[in-house]
XYZ file of C-alpha atoms in Angstrom:
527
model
C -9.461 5.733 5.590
C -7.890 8.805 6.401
C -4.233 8.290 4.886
C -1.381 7.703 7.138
C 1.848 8.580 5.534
C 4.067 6.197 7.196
C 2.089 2.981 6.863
C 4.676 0.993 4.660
C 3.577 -0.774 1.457
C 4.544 -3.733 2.873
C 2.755 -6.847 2.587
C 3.160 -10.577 4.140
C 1.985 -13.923 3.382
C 2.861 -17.066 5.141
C 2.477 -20.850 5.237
C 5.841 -22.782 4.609
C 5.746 -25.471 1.389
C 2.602 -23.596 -0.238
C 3.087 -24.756 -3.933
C -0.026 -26.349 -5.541
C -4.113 -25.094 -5.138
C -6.523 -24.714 -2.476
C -7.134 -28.025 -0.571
C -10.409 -29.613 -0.631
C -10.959 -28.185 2.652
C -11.034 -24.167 1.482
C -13.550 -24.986 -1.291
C -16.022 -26.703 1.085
C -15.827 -24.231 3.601
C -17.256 -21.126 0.991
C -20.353 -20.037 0.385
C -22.670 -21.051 -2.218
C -23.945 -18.287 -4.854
C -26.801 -17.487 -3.452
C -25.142 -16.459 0.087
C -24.766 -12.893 -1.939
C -27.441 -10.433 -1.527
C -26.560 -7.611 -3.027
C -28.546 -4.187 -2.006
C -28.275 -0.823 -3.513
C -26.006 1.699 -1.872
C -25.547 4.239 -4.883
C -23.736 7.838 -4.448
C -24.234 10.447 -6.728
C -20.534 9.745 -8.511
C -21.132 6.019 -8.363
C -25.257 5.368 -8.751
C -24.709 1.907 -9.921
C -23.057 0.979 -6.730
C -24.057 -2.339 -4.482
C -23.109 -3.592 -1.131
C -23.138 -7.047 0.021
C -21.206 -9.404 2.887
C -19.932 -12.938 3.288
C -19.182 -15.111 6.434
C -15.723 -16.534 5.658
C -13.958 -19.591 8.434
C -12.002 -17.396 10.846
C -9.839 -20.813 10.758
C -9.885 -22.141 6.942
C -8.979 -25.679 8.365
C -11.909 -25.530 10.553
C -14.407 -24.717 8.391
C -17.390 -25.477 10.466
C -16.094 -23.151 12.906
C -16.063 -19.583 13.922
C -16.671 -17.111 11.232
C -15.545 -13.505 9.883
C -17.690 -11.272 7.571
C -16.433 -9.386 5.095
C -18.035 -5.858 3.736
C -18.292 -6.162 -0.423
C -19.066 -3.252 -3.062
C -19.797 -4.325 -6.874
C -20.741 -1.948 -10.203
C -22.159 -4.382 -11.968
C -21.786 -5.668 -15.562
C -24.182 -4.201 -17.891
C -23.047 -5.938 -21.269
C -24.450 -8.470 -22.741
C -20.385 -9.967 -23.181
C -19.465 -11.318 -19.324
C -16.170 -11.826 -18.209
C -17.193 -12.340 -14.718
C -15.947 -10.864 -11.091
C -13.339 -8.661 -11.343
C -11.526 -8.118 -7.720
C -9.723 -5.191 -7.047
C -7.259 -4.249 -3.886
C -5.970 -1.456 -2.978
C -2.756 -3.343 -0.554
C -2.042 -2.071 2.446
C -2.383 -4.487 3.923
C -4.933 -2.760 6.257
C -6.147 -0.543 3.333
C -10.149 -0.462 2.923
C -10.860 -1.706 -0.739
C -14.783 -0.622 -0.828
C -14.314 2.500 -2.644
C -11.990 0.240 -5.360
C -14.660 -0.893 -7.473
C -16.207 2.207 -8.157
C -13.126 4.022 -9.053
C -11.959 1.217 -11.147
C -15.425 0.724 -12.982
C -15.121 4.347 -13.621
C -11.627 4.632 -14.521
C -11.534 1.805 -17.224
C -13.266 2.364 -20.622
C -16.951 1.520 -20.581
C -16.622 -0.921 -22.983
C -14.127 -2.758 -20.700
C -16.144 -2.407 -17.540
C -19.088 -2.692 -18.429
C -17.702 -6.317 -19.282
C -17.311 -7.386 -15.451
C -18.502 -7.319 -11.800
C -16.455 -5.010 -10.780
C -15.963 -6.130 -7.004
C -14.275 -4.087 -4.259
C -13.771 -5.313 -0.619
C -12.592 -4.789 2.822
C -10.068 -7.912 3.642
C -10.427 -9.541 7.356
C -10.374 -7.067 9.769
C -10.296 -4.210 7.878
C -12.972 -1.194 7.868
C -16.762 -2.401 7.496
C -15.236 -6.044 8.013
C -16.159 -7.881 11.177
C -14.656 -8.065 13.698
C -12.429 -5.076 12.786
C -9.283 -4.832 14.700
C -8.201 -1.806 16.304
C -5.132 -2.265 18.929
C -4.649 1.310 20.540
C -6.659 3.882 19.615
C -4.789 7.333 19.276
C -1.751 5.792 18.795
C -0.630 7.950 16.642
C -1.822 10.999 18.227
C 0.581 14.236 18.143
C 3.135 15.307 19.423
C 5.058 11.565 19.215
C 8.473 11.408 20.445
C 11.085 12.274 17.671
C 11.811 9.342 15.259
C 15.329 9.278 15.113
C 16.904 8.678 19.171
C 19.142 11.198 20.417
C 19.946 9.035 23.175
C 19.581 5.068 24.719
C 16.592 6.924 26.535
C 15.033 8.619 23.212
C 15.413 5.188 21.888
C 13.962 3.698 25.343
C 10.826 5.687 24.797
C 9.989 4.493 21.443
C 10.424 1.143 21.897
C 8.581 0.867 24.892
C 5.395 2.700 22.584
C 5.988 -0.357 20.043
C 6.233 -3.147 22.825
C 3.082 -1.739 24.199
C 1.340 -1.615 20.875
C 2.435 -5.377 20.346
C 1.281 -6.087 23.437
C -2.426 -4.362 23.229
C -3.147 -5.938 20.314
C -1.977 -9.100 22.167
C -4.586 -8.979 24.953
C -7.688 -7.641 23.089
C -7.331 -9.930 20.029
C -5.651 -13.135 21.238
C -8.750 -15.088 19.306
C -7.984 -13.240 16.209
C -3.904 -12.674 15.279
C -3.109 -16.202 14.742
C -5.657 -16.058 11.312
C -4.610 -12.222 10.679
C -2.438 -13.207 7.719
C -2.372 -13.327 3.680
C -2.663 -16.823 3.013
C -5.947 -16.285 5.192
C -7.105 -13.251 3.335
C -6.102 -15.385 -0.105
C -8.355 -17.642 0.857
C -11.119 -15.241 1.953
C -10.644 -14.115 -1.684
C -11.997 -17.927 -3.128
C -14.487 -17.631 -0.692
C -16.339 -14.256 -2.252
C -15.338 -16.415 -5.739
C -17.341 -18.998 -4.758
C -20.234 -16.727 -3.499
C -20.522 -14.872 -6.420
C -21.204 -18.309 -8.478
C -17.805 -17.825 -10.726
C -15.238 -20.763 -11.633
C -12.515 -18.250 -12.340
C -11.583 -14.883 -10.799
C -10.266 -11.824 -12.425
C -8.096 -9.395 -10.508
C -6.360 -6.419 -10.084
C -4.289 -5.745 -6.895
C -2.162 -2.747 -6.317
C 1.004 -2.609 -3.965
C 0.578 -5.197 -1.019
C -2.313 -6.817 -3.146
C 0.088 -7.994 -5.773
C 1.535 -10.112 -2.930
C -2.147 -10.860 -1.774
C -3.168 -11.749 -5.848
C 0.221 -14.059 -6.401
C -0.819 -15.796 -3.257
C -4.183 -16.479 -4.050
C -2.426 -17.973 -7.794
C -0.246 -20.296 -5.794
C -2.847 -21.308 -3.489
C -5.811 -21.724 -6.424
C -3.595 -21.446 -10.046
C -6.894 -23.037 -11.600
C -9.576 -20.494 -10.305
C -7.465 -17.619 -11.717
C -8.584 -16.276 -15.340
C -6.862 -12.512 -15.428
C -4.220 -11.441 -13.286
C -3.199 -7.774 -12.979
C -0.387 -7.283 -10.405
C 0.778 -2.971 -10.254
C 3.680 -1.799 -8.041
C 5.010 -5.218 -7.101
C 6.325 -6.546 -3.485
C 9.223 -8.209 -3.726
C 8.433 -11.699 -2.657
C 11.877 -12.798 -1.585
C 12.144 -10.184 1.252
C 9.101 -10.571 3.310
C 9.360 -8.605 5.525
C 12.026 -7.000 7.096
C 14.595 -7.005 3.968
C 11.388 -5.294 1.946
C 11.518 -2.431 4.584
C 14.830 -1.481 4.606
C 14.965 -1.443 0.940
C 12.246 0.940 0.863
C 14.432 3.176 3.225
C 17.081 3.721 0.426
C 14.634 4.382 -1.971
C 12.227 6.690 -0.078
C 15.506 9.133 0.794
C 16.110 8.986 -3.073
C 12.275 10.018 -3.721
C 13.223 12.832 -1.223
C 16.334 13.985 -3.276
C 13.844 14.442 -5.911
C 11.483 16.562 -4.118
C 14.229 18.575 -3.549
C 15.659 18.551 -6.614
C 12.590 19.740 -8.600
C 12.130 22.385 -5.556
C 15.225 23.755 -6.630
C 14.015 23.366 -10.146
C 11.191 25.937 -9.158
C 12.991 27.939 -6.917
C 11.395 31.514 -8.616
C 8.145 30.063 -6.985
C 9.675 28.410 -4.080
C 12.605 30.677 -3.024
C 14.300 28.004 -1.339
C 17.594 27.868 -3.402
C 18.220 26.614 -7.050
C 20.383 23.851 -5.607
C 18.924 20.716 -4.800
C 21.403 20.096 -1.689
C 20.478 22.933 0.015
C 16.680 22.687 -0.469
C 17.197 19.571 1.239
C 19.433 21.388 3.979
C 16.486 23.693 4.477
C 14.163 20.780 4.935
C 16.306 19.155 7.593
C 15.935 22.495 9.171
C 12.929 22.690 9.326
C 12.619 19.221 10.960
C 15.386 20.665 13.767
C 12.611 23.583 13.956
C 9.728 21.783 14.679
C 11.070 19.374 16.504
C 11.820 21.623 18.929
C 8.652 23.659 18.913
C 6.277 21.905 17.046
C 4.033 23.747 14.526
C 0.579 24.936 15.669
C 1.009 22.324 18.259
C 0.744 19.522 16.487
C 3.298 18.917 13.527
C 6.614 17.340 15.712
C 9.652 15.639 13.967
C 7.409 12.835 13.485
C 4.680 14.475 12.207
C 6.712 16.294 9.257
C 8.529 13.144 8.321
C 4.690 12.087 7.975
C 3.220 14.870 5.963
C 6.182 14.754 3.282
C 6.523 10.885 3.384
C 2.959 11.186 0.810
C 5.291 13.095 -1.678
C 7.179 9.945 -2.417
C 4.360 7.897 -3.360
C 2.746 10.180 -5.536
C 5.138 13.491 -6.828
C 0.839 15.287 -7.898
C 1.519 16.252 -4.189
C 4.960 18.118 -4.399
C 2.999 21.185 -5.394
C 1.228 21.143 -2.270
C 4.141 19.981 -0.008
C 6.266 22.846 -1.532
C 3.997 25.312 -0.874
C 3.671 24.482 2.693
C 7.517 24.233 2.730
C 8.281 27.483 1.623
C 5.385 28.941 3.562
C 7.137 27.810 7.166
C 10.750 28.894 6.100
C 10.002 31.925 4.316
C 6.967 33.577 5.898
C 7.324 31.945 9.281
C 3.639 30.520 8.334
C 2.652 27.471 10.173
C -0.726 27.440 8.758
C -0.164 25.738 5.453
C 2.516 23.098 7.309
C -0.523 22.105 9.771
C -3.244 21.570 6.960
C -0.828 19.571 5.105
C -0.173 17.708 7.925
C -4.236 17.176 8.290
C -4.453 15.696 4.783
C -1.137 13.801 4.333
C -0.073 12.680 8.291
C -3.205 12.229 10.648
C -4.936 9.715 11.709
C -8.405 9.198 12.846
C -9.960 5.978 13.816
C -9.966 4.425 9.955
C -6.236 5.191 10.077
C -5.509 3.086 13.964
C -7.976 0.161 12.197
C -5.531 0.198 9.487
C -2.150 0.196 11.059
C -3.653 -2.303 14.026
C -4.643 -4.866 10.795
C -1.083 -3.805 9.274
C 1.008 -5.011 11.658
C -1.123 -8.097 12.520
C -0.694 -9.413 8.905
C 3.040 -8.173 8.719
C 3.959 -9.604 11.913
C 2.461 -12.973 11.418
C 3.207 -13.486 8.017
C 7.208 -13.736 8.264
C 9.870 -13.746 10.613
C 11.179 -10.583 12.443
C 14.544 -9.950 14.411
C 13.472 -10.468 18.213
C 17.212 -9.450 19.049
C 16.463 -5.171 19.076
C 20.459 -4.613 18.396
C 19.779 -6.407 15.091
C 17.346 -3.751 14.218
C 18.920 -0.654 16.118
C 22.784 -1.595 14.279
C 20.474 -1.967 10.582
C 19.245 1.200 11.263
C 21.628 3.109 12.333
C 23.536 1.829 9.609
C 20.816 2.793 6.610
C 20.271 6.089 8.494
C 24.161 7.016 7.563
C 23.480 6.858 4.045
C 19.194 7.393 3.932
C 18.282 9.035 7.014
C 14.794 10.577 5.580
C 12.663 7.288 6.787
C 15.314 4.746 8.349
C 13.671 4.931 11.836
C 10.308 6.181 11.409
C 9.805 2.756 9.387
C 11.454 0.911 11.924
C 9.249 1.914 14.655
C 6.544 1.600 12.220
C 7.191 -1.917 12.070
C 8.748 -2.505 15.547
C 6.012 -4.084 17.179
C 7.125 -7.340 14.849
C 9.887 -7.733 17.582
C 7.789 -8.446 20.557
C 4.734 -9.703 18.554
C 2.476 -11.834 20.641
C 1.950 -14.774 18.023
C 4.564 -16.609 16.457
C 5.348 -16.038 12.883
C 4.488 -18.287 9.820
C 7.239 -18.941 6.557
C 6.675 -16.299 3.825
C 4.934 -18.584 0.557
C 7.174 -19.809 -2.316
C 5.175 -17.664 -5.037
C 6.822 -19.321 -8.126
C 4.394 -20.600 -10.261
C 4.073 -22.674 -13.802
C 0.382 -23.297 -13.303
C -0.939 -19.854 -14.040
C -2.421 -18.272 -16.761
C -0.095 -15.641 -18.579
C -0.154 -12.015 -16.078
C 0.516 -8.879 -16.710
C 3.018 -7.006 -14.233
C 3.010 -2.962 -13.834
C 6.610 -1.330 -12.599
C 7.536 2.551 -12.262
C 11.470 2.453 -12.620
C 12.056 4.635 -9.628
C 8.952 3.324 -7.252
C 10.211 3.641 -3.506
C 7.366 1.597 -2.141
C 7.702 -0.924 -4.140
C 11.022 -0.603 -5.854
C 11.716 -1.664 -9.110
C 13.832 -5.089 -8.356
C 11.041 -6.399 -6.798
C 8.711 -6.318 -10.305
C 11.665 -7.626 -12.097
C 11.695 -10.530 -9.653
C 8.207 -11.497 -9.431
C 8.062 -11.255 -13.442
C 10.755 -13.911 -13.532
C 8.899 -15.947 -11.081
C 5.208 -16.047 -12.933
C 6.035 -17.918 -15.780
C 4.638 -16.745 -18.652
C 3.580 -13.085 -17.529
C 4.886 -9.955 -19.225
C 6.183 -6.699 -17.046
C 5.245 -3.281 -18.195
C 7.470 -0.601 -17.000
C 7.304 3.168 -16.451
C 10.686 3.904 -17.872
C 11.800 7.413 -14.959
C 8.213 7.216 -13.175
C 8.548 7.446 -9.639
C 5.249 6.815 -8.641
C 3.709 3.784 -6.795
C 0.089 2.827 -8.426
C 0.654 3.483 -12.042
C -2.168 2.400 -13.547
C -5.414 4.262 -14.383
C -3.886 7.408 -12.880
C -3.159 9.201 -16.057
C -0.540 7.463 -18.410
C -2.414 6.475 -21.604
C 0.498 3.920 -22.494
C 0.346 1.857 -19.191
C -3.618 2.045 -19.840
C -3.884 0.882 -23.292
C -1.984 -2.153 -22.506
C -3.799 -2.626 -18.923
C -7.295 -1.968 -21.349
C -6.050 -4.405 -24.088
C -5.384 -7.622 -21.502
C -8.850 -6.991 -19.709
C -10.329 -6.667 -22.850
C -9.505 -9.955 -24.577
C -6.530 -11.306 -22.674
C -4.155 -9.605 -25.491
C -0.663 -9.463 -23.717
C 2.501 -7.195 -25.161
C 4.582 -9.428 -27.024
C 8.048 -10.819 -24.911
C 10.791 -9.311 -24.721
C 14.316 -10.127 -24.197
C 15.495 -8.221 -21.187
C 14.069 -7.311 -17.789
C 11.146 -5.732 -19.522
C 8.001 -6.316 -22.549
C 7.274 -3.259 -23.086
C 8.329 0.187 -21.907
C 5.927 3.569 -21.467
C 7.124 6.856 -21.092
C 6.457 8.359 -17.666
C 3.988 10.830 -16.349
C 5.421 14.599 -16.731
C 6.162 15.829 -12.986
C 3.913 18.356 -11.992
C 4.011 22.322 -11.903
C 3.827 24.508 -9.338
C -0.153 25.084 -8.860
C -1.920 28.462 -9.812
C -5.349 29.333 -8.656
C -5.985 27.790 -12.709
C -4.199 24.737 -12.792
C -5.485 23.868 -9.040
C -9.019 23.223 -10.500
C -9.540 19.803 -11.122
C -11.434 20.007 -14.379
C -8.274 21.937 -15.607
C -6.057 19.099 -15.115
C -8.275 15.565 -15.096
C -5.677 13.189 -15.459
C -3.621 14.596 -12.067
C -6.965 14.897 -10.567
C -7.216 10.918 -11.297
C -3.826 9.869 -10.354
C -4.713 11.888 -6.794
C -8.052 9.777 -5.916
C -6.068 6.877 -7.266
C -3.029 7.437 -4.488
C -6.365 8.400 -1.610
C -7.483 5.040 -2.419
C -4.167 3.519 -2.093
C -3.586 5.169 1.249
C 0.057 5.860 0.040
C 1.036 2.697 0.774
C -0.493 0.298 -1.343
């Protein structure tokens, strides 16, 4: 899906007093084995590559009932060793996972993958999924009203956009909200286990699909084998307390964009000091929001483009150069095409967002009173004003969402095989509390962390340390040993890039970036 940079990592679950496994109820309803068919749908990259669907219950307690199909891709096992599926997610939620298993199968030694079904998927409602939701097309269509209100009626007009979203998605999908939700898509997930004829799953979720993966091991403890969780939500603040988090540490992730600006500044030329860089930025945003760049880059649209950089620093280079180009050449041109590949959104992107909300919304509770969200705001926007109320409006539909919300699940769990948990120390999406906390609450699994990575998606996007150990526990369940504090084991992180020369742009000059950059396209910078 084209990426939208403000589609928060968030993720949701629901269903008060979830503590044991699936009821007798979600097992029935699945498929048997032979409900897979899988047919060939190789690409020159990926040749090995298969497609399949599965009919899941729209309703899990009503199994007989209505049904949803989901869209599968699988690079199958070629060893004569079988460790069985292997499910990967790329969070979101709303993020397509189809183009997951090939990148993972390819990513992973061959030894390792060739070891496993390596499945991808696109969860309920999402992308080649049926039906697949999309609220308000064009939503997000330029030039949007600034972000941050100058006035009651700046604030007016952006909450009226939200209610109206809320309310689309209200009247074109009453049949489907009240199922859009993670428990629901956990379950989904033991449905495609069943279908492909396995007792146990493997898997391997990224951002909002570590929420989606310790779901599924409350839900189904039993039918779990390997767990890899990377870039953790922090369970206990579904939803709303997750965002505002994330606004304190996206500013910080901005601070650092700045700072190694500055760092570069005989490239650059936008000051050695990492204040003023930032000055310059905030600028810029006064600058465009006033006339906006080739007629299409707004306020909005630049918090958009640069909000990429703080998921994945492999696009500072890019950022920078589009950056200097406005304020120092008066040269719109590489601000726009940045904007193209970082901020727009085409019709994968409104698909997305429309599933995004309709899982966040339903999964928890959210303020209805607006002065509880316009007084938090205002409030984080004092201290973190990069992203305070572009995520709130991102998420503002939640207030006036047409279906009423579920409890966020309990994910503690004793019943579960030993995971293995993947942090970066400075993470905004996901920050770095929230892997500390879902460590403590899987018994028995062991946290790697990215001791100064900033990054969210850390795995099998460059760093040989986090590998090895991600490599070792797929491998033959081999788990670093425990450690006393927060953390098992500790990896150095990534370097931060360089400023790009026509050289060190190419990809074959620089593989492992290259990697960690389809890695982040996949994730949809969100997770």
């Amino acid at each position: 899906m084209t990426n939208r940079s403000v589609m928060l990592l968030a993720a949701g679950a629901t269903v008060a007093g979830l503590v044991t496994a699936a009821p007798a109820a979600a097992d029935t309803a699945a498929p048997r084995a032979t409900s897979l068919a899988w047919k060939d749908c190789g690409t020159k990259s990926s040749p090995a590559l298969q497609c399949a669907t599965v009919r899941s219950p729209l309703d899990h307690d009503d199994p007989a009932g209505r049904k949803v199909t989901l869209a599968l891709t699988r690079v199958p096992h070629t060893s004569k060793t079988f460790q069985g599926p292997l499910l990967v997610n790329p969070g979101g939620p709303g993020g397509s996972g189809l183009s997951m298993a090939a990148f993972v199968a390819a990513s992973l030694p061959k030894a390792v993958a060739s070891q496993y079904d390596v499945i991808g998927f696109d969860p309920r409602g999402v992308g080649k999924s049926r039906p697949a939701l999309d609220c308000l097309p064009g939503y997000f269509d330029p030039v949007r009203p600034d972000p941050v209100p100058q006035s009651l009626g700046g604030e007016r007009v952006n909450r009226d956009r939200a209610r109206d979203f809320a309310a689309a998605c209200g009247e074109k999908y009453p049949d489907l909200l009240p199922y859009m939700d993670t428990v629901s898509a956990a379950k989904d997930l033991d449905v495609i286990r069943r279908a492909t004829g396995a007792r146990q799953l493997n898997y391997l979720g990224y951002s909002y699909g570590t929420y989606l993966g310790a779901v599924y091991a409350k839900l189904f403890p039993d039918r779990v084998r390997r767990l890899v969780l990377d870039s953790n939500v922090d369970p206990e603040g579904v939803w709303y307390e997750d965002n505002i988090t994330q606004d304190y540490a996206f500013d910080t992730r901005h601070k650092a964009f700045a700072a190694w600006v500055a760092k570069y500044d005989a490239t650059y030329r936008l000051g050695g000091d990492p204040a003023k860089v930032e000055a310059a930025w905030y600028r810029m945003r006064d600058a465009v929001k006033k006339r906006p760049a080739g007629k299409k880059v707004g306020a909005g649209e630049l918090d958009d483009t640069f909000l990429p950089g703080g998921y994945y620093n492999g696009y500072w280079p890019v950022l920078a150069e589009a950056f200097a180009a406005y304020v120092n050449d008066k040269d719109e041109k590489p601000l726009v095409a940045a904007f193209e590949r970082f901020g727009a959104v085409d019709a994968d992107g409104d698909n997305g967002y429309s599933v995004y909300t309709a899982v966040q919304c339903r999964d928890a509770d959210w303020p209805r009173d607006w002065n509880t969200w316009r007084n938090d705001t205002w409030r984080v926007h004092a201290k973190a004003p990069f992203m305070a109320w572009g995520n709130t409006w991102y998420n503002a539909p939640c207030a006036d969402w047409p279906v009423e919300p579920l409890n966020p699940v309990r994910v503690s769990n004793h019943a579960l095989p030993p995971a293995l948990l993947f942090q970066a120390t400075d993470d905004a999406a996901t920050p770095y509390e929230g892997g500390v906390t879902l460590h403590r609450k899987l018994r028995g699994s062991r946290l790697v962390v990215e001791q100064g990575g900033g990054n969210h998606g850390v795995t099998l996007s460059g760093n040989a340390c986090l590998d090895r150990y991600l490599t070792d526990y797929l491998a033959d369940g081999t788990l670093p040993r425990a450690g006393r504090g927060e953390a098992d084991a500790v990896c150095a992180k990534t370097p931060d890039p360089k400023p790009e020369t026509a050289k060190s742009a190419r990809p074959a000059a620089r593989p492992d970036s290259d990697r960690g950059s389809v890695l982040h396209g996949l994730l949809g910078f969100r997770g």
